[in-house]
C-alpha positions as CSV (number, residue, x, y, z in Angstrom):
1,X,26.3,-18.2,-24.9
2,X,24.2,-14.9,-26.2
3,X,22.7,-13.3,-23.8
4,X,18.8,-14.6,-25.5
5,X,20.1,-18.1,-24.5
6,X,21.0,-17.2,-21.1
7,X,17.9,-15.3,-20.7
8,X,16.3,-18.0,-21.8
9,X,17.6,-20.7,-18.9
10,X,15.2,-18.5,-16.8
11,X,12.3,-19.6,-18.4
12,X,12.0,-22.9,-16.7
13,X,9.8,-23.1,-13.5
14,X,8.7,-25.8,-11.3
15,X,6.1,-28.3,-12.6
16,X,3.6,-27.2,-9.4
17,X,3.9,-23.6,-10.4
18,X,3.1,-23.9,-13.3
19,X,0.5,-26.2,-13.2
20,X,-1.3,-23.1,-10.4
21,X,-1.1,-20.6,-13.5
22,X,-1.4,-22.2,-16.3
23,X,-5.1,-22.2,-16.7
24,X,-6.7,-19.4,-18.0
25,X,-9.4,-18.9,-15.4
26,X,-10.6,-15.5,-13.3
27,X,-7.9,-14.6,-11.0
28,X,-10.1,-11.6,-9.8
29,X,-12.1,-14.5,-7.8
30,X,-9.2,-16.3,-6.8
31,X,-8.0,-16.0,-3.0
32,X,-4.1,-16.2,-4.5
33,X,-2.2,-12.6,-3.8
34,X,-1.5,-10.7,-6.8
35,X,2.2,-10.4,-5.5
36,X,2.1,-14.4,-6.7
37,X,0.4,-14.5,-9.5
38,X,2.6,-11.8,-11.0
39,X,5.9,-13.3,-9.3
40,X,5.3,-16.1,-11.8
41,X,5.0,-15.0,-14.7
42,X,8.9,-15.1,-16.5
43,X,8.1,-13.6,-19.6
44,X,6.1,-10.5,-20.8
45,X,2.4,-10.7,-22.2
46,X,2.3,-10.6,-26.1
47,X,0.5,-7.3,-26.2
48,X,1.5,-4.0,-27.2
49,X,3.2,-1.7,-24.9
50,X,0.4,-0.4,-22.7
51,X,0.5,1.1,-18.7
52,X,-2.3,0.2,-16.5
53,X,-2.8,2.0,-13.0
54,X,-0.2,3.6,-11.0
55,X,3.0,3.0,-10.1
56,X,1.8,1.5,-6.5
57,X,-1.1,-0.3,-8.2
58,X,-0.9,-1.6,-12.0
59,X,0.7,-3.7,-14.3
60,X,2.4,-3.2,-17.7
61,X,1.9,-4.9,-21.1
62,X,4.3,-5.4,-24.0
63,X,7.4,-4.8,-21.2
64,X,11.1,-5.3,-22.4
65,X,13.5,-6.5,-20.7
66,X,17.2,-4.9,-20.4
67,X,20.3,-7.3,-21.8
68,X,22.0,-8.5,-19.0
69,X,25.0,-6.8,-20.2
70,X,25.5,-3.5,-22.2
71,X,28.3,-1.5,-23.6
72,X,28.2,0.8,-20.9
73,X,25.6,-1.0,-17.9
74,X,25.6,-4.5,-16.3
75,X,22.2,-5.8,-14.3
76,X,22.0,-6.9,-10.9
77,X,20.6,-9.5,-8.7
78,X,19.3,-11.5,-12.1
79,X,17.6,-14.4,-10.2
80,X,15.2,-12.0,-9.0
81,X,13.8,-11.3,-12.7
82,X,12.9,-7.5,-12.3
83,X,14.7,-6.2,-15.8
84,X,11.6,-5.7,-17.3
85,X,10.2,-1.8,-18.1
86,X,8.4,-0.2,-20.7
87,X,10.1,0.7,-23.6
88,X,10.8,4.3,-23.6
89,X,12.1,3.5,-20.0
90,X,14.7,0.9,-21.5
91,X,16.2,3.7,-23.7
92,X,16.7,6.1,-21.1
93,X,18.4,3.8,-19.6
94,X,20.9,3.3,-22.4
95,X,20.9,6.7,-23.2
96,X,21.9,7.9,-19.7
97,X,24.7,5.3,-19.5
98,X,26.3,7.0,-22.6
99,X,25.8,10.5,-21.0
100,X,27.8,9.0,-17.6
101,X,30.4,7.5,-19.6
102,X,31.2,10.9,-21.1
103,X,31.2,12.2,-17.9
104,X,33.6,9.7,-16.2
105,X,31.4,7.6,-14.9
106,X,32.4,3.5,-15.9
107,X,28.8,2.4,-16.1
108,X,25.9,1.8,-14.9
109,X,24.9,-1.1,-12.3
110,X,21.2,-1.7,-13.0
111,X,19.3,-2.9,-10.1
112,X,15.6,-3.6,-9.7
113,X,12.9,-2.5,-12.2
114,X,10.0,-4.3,-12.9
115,X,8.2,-8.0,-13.0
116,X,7.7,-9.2,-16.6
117,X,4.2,-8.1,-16.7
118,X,4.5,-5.9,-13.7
119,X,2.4,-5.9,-10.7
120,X,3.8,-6.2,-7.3
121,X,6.6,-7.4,-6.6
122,X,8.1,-8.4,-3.0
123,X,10.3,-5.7,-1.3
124,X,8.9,-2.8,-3.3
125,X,5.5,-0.6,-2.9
126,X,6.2,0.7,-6.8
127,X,8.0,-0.8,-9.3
128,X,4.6,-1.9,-10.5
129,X,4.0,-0.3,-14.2
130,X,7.6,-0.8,-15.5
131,X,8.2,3.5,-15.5
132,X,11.0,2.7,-12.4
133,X,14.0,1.9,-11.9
134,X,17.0,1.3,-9.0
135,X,20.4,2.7,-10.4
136,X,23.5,1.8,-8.0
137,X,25.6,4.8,-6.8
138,X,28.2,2.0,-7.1
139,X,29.7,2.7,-10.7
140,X,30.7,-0.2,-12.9
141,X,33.7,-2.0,-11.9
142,X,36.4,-2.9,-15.7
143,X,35.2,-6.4,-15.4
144,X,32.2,-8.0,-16.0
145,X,30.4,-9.5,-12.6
146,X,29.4,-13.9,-13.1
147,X,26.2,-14.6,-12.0
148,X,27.2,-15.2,-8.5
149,X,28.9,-12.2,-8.2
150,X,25.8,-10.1,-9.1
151,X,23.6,-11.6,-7.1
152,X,26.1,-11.3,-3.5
153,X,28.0,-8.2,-4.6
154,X,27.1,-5.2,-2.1
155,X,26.0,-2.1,-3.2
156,X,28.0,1.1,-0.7
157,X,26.1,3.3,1.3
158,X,27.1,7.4,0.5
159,X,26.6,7.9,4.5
160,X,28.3,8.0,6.9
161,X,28.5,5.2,9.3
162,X,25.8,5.7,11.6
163,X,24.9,8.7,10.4
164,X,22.1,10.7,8.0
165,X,25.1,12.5,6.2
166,X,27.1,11.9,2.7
167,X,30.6,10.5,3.2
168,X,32.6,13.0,1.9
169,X,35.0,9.9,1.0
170,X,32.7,8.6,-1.0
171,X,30.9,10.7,-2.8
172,X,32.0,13.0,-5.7
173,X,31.1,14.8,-8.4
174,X,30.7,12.3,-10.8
175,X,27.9,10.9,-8.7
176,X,26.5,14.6,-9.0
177,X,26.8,14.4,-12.3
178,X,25.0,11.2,-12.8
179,X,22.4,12.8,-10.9
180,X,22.0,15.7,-13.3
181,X,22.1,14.0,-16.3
182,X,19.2,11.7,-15.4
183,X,17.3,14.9,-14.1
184,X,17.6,16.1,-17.7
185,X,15.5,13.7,-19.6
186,X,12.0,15.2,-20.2
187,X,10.3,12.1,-19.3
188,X,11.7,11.7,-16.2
189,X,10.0,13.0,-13.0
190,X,11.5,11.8,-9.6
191,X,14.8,10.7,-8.6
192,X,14.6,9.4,-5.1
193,X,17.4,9.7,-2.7
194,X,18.2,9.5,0.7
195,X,17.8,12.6,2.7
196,X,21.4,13.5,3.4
197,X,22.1,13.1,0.0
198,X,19.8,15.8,-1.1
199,X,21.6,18.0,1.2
200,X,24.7,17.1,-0.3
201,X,23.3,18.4,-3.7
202,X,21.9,21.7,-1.8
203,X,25.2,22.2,-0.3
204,X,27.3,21.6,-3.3
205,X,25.7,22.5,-7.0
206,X,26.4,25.9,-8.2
207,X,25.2,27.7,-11.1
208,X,21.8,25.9,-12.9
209,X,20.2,24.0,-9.6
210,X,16.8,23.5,-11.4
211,X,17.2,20.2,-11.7
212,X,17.3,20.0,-8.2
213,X,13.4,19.9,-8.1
214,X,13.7,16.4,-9.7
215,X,15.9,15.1,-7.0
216,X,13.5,14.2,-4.0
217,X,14.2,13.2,-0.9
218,X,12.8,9.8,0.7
219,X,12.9,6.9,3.1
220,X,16.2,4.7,2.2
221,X,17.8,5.1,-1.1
222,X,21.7,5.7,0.4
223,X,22.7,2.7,-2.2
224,X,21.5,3.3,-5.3
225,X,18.5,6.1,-6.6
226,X,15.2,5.5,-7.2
227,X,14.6,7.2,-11.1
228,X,10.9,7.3,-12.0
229,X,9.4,8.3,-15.1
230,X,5.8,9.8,-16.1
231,X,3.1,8.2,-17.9
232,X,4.4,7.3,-21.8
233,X,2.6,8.4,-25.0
234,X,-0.3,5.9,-25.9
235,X,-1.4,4.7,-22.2
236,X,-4.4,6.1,-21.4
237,X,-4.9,3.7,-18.2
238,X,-1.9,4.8,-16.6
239,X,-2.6,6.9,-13.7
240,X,0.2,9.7,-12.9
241,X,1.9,10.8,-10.0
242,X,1.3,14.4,-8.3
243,X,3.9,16.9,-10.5
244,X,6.8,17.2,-7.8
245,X,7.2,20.9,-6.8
246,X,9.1,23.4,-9.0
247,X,11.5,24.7,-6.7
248,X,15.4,22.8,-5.7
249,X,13.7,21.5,-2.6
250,X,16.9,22.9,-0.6
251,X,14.2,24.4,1.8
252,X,11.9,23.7,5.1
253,X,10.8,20.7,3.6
254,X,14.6,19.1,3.6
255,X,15.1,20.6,6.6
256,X,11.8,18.3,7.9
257,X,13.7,15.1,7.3
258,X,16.0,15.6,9.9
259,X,14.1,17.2,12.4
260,X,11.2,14.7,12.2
261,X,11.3,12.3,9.3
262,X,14.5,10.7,10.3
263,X,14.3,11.4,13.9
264,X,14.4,8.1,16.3
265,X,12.1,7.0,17.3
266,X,11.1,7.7,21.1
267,X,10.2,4.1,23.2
268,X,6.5,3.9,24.5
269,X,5.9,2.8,27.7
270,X,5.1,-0.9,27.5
271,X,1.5,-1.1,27.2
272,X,-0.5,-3.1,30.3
273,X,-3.3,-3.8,28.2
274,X,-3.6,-8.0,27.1
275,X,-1.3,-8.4,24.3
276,X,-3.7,-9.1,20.8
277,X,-2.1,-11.8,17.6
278,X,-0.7,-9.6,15.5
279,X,-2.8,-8.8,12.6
280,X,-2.0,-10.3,9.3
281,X,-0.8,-7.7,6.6
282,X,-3.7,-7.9,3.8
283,X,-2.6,-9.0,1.1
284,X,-3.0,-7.1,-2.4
285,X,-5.3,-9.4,-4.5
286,X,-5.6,-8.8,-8.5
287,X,-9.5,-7.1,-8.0
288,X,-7.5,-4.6,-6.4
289,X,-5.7,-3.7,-10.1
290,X,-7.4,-2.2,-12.7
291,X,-9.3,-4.6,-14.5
292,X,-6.6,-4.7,-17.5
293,X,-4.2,-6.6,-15.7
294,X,-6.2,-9.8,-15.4
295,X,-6.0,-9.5,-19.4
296,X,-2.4,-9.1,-19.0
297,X,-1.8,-11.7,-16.8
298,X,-3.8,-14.2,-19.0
299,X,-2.4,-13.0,-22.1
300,X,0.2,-15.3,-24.6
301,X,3.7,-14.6,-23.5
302,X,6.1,-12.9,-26.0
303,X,9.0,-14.4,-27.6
304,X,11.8,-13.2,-25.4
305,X,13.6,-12.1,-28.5
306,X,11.8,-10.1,-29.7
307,X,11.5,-8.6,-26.0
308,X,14.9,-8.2,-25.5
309,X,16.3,-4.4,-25.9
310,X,18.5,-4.2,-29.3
311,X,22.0,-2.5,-27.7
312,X,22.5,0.5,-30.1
313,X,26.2,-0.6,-30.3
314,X,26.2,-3.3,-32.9
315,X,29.9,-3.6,-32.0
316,X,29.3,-4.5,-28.8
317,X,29.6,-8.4,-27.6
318,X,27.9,-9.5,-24.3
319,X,30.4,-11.7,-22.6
320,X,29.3,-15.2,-21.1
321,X,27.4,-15.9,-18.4
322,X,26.7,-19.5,-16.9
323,X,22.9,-19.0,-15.9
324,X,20.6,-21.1,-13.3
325,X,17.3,-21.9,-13.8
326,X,14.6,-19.9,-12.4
327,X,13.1,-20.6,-9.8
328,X,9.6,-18.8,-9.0
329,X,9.8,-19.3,-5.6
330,X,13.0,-17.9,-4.7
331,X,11.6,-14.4,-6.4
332,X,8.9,-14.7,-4.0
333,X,10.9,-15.1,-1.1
334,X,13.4,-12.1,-2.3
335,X,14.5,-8.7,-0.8
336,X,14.9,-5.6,-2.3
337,X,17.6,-4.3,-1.0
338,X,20.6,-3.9,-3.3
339,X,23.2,-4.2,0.1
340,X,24.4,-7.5,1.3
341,X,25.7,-6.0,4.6
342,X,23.3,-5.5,7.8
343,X,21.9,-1.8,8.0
344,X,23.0,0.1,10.6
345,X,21.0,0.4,13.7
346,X,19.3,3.9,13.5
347,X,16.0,3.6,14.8
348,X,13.8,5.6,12.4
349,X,10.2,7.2,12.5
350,X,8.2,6.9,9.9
351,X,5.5,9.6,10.7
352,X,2.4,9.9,8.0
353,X,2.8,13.3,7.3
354,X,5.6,14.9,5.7
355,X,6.6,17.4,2.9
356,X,5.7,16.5,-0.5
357,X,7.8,13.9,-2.3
């Protein structure tokens, strides 16, 4: 089976979703969360390649989606449907799993990038405008993962157990290396990691650390890293991100994680006021995106052929994969974590302020 015809068992969706978004009517007056209405949506809009908002608050037109397998890369977690980027994205992605395999590194394990039209998505804040993407620190094993396999294999945490450090047992250089070679693409802007792993990199690179600037430190991120790109040629509505700061970061702002950002957090005394109902989390509706994405959402979906990445390697031959259908409601109900395992128990702080990111 190619992998368009496995692709394209995921195009079947319940007979009651569908018959919710099937209609072309205003979803800006509509009381339905945009997390839903894009959650539907299994295929991208037939427009051209255009960003809208930022990468917290958009959508994305004309989005490709990555093969599920690739000369040098497999995807993850396929049932949740989040393969899907902008273009220039999609060839970063193959052209940084050529630059690892030179390196040593056996290949890339794909996670999360974006819905088929964007928007958000559950488990992620960004991952909105197809510019990001989750890429294991777990390299590729010699065989190729079934279905089942990608969806319950666990990604490895690079900390120690119970700790905000790097394993020296499991990380190396080739990890490093990774790192540095995604840094080096022009286009891309942040690669999030977990604190400790930063100071790994301040600890260990010698000679040219500017691409340390690109490497920024955040919440999570001990699995995989979090690489971001900036707004692409010919999308005027995309909104960019702050330009990260020019210098390795090895500084008083790293040092900030530790002494505050990852600090435990310290119990309150139990509160003898009357206990209120919690207060519902509001929920992000579609006339909170730019105004584009209701045209995105409504748009004709395109052939997923034709937006399917072409594999530069015309020698290359995806292997078989026995694909379920898609289900829209199990994408709702999805996490985005890339372990299967239960985190450890560090009670962490997450205070509002902090150094630049």
């Amino acid at each position: 089976m190619g992998v368009n015809l496995i692709l394209l068992r995921m195009m079947a969706i319940t007979v009651a979703v569908a018959s919710v978004f099937s209609n072309s009517t205003s979803y800006a007056q509509s009381n339905v969360s945009a997390k839903k209405l894009f959650s539907s949506q299994i295929l991208p809009a037939d427009l051209k390649p255009q960003v809208y908002g930022g990468y917290t608050r958009g959508c994305i037109a004309g989005a490709q989606t990555i093969p599920v397998d690739g000369p040098n890369w497999q995807a993850m977690r396929l049932s949740r449907n989040r393969h899907w980027g902008h273009p220039r994205l999609l060839q970063i992605i193959e052209e940084l799993s050529v630059k690892a395999a030179d390196k040593g590194w056996n290949g890339l394990l794909v996670g999360d990038m974006s819905q088929p039209r964007g928007g958000p998505s559950p488990g992620h804040r960004s991952h909105q405008i197809g510019l990001d993407v989750d890429i294991w620190f777990t390299p590729m094993p010699e065989k190729r993962f079934s279905f089942k396999e990608r969806e319950k294999t666990s990604a490895v945490s690079m900390l120690k157990k119970g700790s905000f450090y790097v394993d020296d047992n499991k990380w190396s250089q080739s990890r490093t290396e990774l790192l540095k070679a995604a840094a080096q693409f022009p286009e891309v802007e942040r690669l999030l990691v977990h604190p400790g792993i930063k100071k790994k990199l301040c600890d260990t690179v010698k000679g040219d650390r500017s691409w340390l600037s690109k490497v920024r430190p955040f919440w999570g991120h001990m699995y995989h890293f979090h690489m971001r790109i900036g707004c692409p040629a010919g999308s005027p509505g995309c909104k960019s991100q702050n330009a990260a700061p020019k210098a390795d970061g090895c500084d008083k702002s790293l040092a900030w994680w530790f002494k505050s950002g990852l600090a435990p957090k310290k119990k309150a005394k139990a509160p003898t006021v009357v206990k209120k109902k919690p207060v519902k989390r509001k929920q992000m509706l579609l006339s909170s995106l730019p105004r584009a994405c209701e045209t995105v959402l409504n748009a004709a979906p395109r052939d997923l052929a034709a937006a399917t990445l072409k594999v530069s390697d015309l020698s290359f031959a995806a292997p078989q994969i026995d694909m379920p259908i898609f289900d829209a409601n199990k994408v709702l109900n999805s996490k985005a974590r890339t372990s299967t395992k239960k985190p450890a128990s560090i009670a962490v702080a997450i205070p509002t302020k902090r150094p630049a990111s």
